[in-house]
């Protein structure tokens, strides 16, 4: 059995629901004293109206860790592309390196979710940051001291992708662990992600021009050091949820059974698998190509900046708006993302493209926040890492396939025609979301609602994490 995550003695006690054979019992037990406490202390985090502070110590540390890491992630494609091209390995070398990272991430994500439940997410995230710090430091030294071989670069990205797969599932369960207000926390992180996506490539480009690709890799490696240091300083107490539940394969099978028992969850992910393949993957691959061919790289950069600004605005909006039926409201907001494929398909002038992509960013970010918040407050903590892993794995695979087929489809049918088709399919997926009763009728978790229970599988404890005197 895995040991419990260490916590300073001054930290509040961890709490867990006692669960009978048919679900959660009426009492909540303090894991340290084994005394019954008020059931209200064990309820899941509601979409708070702002009555509790968001920026407690743990959330500040987590926010810093994620913001710095996302900035580094946004710098990587520039450094990798310039470094590999300067080394003479050509566009195919860039494709091999980026493809190796994505493939390793997709193949190992499910195991990362199971391991996060087994070892606790923070512990796994810190170890993953340590591995990536070492790997990317080696790559930085290779570029600073000479020219690393292509196989070394690709191998490093494979290891980095595996480490990212170990890191990423824990992000979902750490948000409710460090913040008493899950939706505002997700909105804040979405704003930070949008700003990092805007500033990261520009910073990397300036560093490459003034110094070298190796310097960007050095900064990129340092972001993992900062992230791991911040995560290590968190005071949250996380108890392994599934240690002793058997092998990883058994845990994955149990997670799959729980996943299937939640219609709203698998229905959204199934629809988004189709959406990722036919809409997001195709649009991301072809939209920029059409804009550059029609108006040049400057217009594309302006449109991308507008999209990032829209994502930041959407994150702020999601911090303020608290829909009682979050997936229904999110589906409505997502319909405006159809402007992302539609605007370049119509051949709009640059100013109109920027407006269209800005509005698309608002809808995209709003959906992202309400979806993350819904999963984090509706799924028991003991299952959250595995559920998130299923979600990310499906999205990665679908978008990768969409990008792969976008080029051949455009060659055969024409880029504009393919993007018009993507627009129609986007509207169809958005209409299908509220057509599913389980999605349409799902209500946000309220302050008096009980903790989410596990489905028909074996009962698992829902662990509450305490932060700075406020309980999720």
Coordinates of C-alpha atoms in Angstrom, one line a residue, residues 145-325:
X145 CA 27.8 22.8 -26.7
X146 CA 27.2 21.7 -30.3
X147 CA 24.6 19.9 -32.4
X148 CA 22.8 16.9 -30.8
X149 CA 21.9 14.1 -33.1
X150 CA 18.3 13.7 -34.2
X151 CA 17.8 10.5 -32.4
X152 CA 18.9 12.1 -29.2
X153 CA 16.4 14.9 -29.6
X154 CA 13.6 12.5 -30.5
X155 CA 14.4 10.2 -27.5
X156 CA 14.4 13.2 -25.2
X157 CA 10.9 14.2 -26.4
X158 CA 9.7 10.6 -25.9
X159 CA 10.8 10.7 -22.3
X160 CA 9.3 14.2 -21.9
X161 CA 6.0 13.0 -23.4
X162 CA 5.9 10.1 -21.0
X163 CA 6.6 12.4 -18.0
X164 CA 3.9 14.8 -19.2
X165 CA 1.4 11.9 -19.3
X166 CA 2.2 11.2 -15.7
X167 CA 1.8 14.9 -14.8
X168 CA -1.3 15.9 -16.7
X169 CA -4.1 13.8 -15.1
X170 CA -3.3 15.3 -11.7
X171 CA -4.0 18.8 -12.9
X172 CA -7.7 18.2 -12.8
X173 CA -7.8 16.8 -9.3
X174 CA -5.4 19.4 -7.9
X175 CA -7.6 22.3 -8.8
X176 CA -10.3 21.4 -6.2
X177 CA -7.7 20.4 -3.8
X178 CA -6.0 23.9 -3.7
X179 CA -9.0 26.2 -4.3
X180 CA -12.3 26.6 -2.4
X181 CA -13.8 28.1 -5.6
X182 CA -13.3 25.6 -8.5
X183 CA -14.9 27.6 -11.3
X184 CA -13.0 30.8 -10.5
X185 CA -9.8 28.8 -10.2
X186 CA -10.4 27.3 -13.6
X187 CA -11.2 30.7 -15.1
X188 CA -8.0 32.1 -13.7
X189 CA -5.9 29.3 -15.1
X190 CA -7.6 29.7 -18.5
X191 CA -6.7 33.4 -18.6
X192 CA -3.1 32.5 -17.7
X193 CA -3.0 29.8 -20.4
X194 CA -4.2 32.3 -23.0
X195 CA -1.6 34.9 -22.0
X196 CA 1.2 32.3 -22.0
X197 CA 0.1 31.1 -25.5
X198 CA 0.4 34.7 -26.7
X199 CA 3.7 35.6 -25.0
X200 CA 5.6 32.3 -25.1
X201 CA 6.3 32.1 -28.9
X202 CA 7.2 35.8 -29.0
X203 CA 9.6 35.4 -26.1
X204 CA 11.1 32.3 -27.6
X205 CA 11.6 34.0 -31.0
X206 CA 13.3 37.0 -29.4
X207 CA 15.6 34.7 -27.4
X208 CA 16.5 32.6 -30.5
X209 CA 17.3 35.7 -32.4
X210 CA 19.4 37.2 -29.6
X211 CA 21.0 34.1 -28.2
X212 CA 20.4 30.5 -29.5
X213 CA 17.9 27.7 -29.4
X214 CA 19.8 26.2 -26.6
X215 CA 19.1 29.2 -24.4
X216 CA 15.3 28.7 -25.0
X217 CA 15.7 25.0 -24.0
X218 CA 17.5 26.1 -20.8
X219 CA 14.7 28.5 -19.9
X220 CA 12.2 25.8 -20.8
X221 CA 13.9 23.3 -18.5
X222 CA 14.0 25.9 -15.7
X223 CA 10.2 26.3 -15.9
X224 CA 9.9 22.6 -14.8
X225 CA 12.2 23.3 -11.8
X226 CA 10.0 26.2 -10.7
X227 CA 6.8 24.2 -11.2
X228 CA 8.1 21.3 -9.2
X229 CA 9.4 23.6 -6.4
X230 CA 5.9 25.3 -6.1
X231 CA 4.1 21.9 -6.1
X232 CA 6.4 20.6 -3.4
X233 CA 5.6 23.5 -1.1
X234 CA 1.8 22.9 -1.2
X235 CA 0.3 22.1 2.2
X236 CA -2.6 20.0 0.9
X237 CA -2.9 16.5 2.2
X238 CA -3.7 13.9 -0.5
X239 CA -4.4 10.3 0.4
X240 CA -3.8 7.6 -2.2
X241 CA -7.3 6.6 -3.4
X242 CA -6.7 3.2 -4.8
X243 CA -3.6 1.7 -3.3
X244 CA -4.3 -2.0 -2.8
X245 CA -7.0 -2.1 -5.5
X246 CA -4.9 -4.5 -7.6
X247 CA -2.8 -3.9 -10.7
X248 CA -2.9 -0.9 -12.9
X249 CA -4.9 -2.8 -15.5
X250 CA -7.5 -3.6 -12.8
X251 CA -7.6 0.1 -11.9
X252 CA -8.1 1.1 -15.5
X253 CA -10.9 -1.5 -15.9
X254 CA -12.6 -0.2 -12.7
X255 CA -12.2 3.4 -14.1
X256 CA -13.7 2.4 -17.4
X257 CA -16.7 0.8 -15.6
X258 CA -17.3 4.0 -13.6
X259 CA -16.8 6.1 -16.8
X260 CA -19.5 4.2 -18.6
X261 CA -21.9 4.6 -15.7
X262 CA -22.0 8.4 -16.2
X263 CA -24.0 9.1 -19.3
X264 CA -23.3 12.8 -19.3
X265 CA -19.6 12.2 -19.1
X266 CA -19.1 9.6 -21.8
X267 CA -21.6 11.3 -24.1
X268 CA -19.7 14.6 -24.0
X269 CA -16.4 12.8 -24.5
X270 CA -17.8 10.7 -27.4
X271 CA -19.1 13.8 -29.1
X272 CA -15.9 15.6 -28.6
X273 CA -13.9 12.7 -30.1
X274 CA -15.9 13.3 -33.3
X275 CA -15.6 17.1 -32.8
X276 CA -11.8 16.8 -32.4
X277 CA -11.4 14.8 -35.5
X278 CA -13.8 16.6 -37.8
X279 CA -13.6 20.2 -36.5
X280 CA -10.8 21.1 -34.1
X281 CA -8.0 19.1 -35.7
X282 CA -9.0 20.1 -39.3
X283 CA -9.5 23.8 -38.4
X284 CA -6.2 24.1 -36.5
X285 CA -4.3 22.6 -39.4
X286 CA -6.0 24.5 -42.3
X287 CA -7.2 27.8 -40.9
X288 CA -3.8 29.3 -40.6
X289 CA -2.8 28.0 -44.1
X290 CA -5.7 29.7 -45.8
X291 CA -5.1 33.0 -43.9
X292 CA -1.4 33.0 -44.8
X293 CA -2.1 32.2 -48.4
X294 CA -4.7 34.9 -48.7
X295 CA -3.4 37.7 -46.5
X296 CA 0.1 36.8 -45.3
X297 CA 1.8 35.9 -42.0
X298 CA 1.0 39.2 -40.3
X299 CA -2.7 38.7 -40.7
X300 CA -2.4 35.2 -39.3
X301 CA -0.4 36.5 -36.3
X302 CA -3.0 39.1 -35.7
X303 CA -5.8 36.6 -35.8
X304 CA -4.0 34.3 -33.4
X305 CA -3.4 37.2 -31.0
X306 CA -7.1 38.0 -31.2
X307 CA -8.0 34.3 -30.5
X308 CA -5.7 34.4 -27.5
X309 CA -7.3 37.6 -26.3
X310 CA -10.7 36.1 -26.7
X311 CA -9.7 33.0 -24.7
X312 CA -8.5 35.3 -21.9
X313 CA -11.9 37.2 -22.0
X314 CA -13.8 33.9 -22.0
X315 CA -11.9 32.8 -18.9
X316 CA -12.8 36.1 -17.1
X317 CA -16.4 35.7 -18.2
X318 CA -16.5 32.1 -16.8
X319 CA -15.3 33.4 -13.5
X320 CA -18.4 35.7 -13.3
X321 CA -21.2 33.6 -14.8
X322 CA -22.4 30.6 -12.8
X323 CA -25.0 28.7 -14.9
X324 CA -27.2 26.2 -13.0
X325 CA -27.0 23.9 -16.1

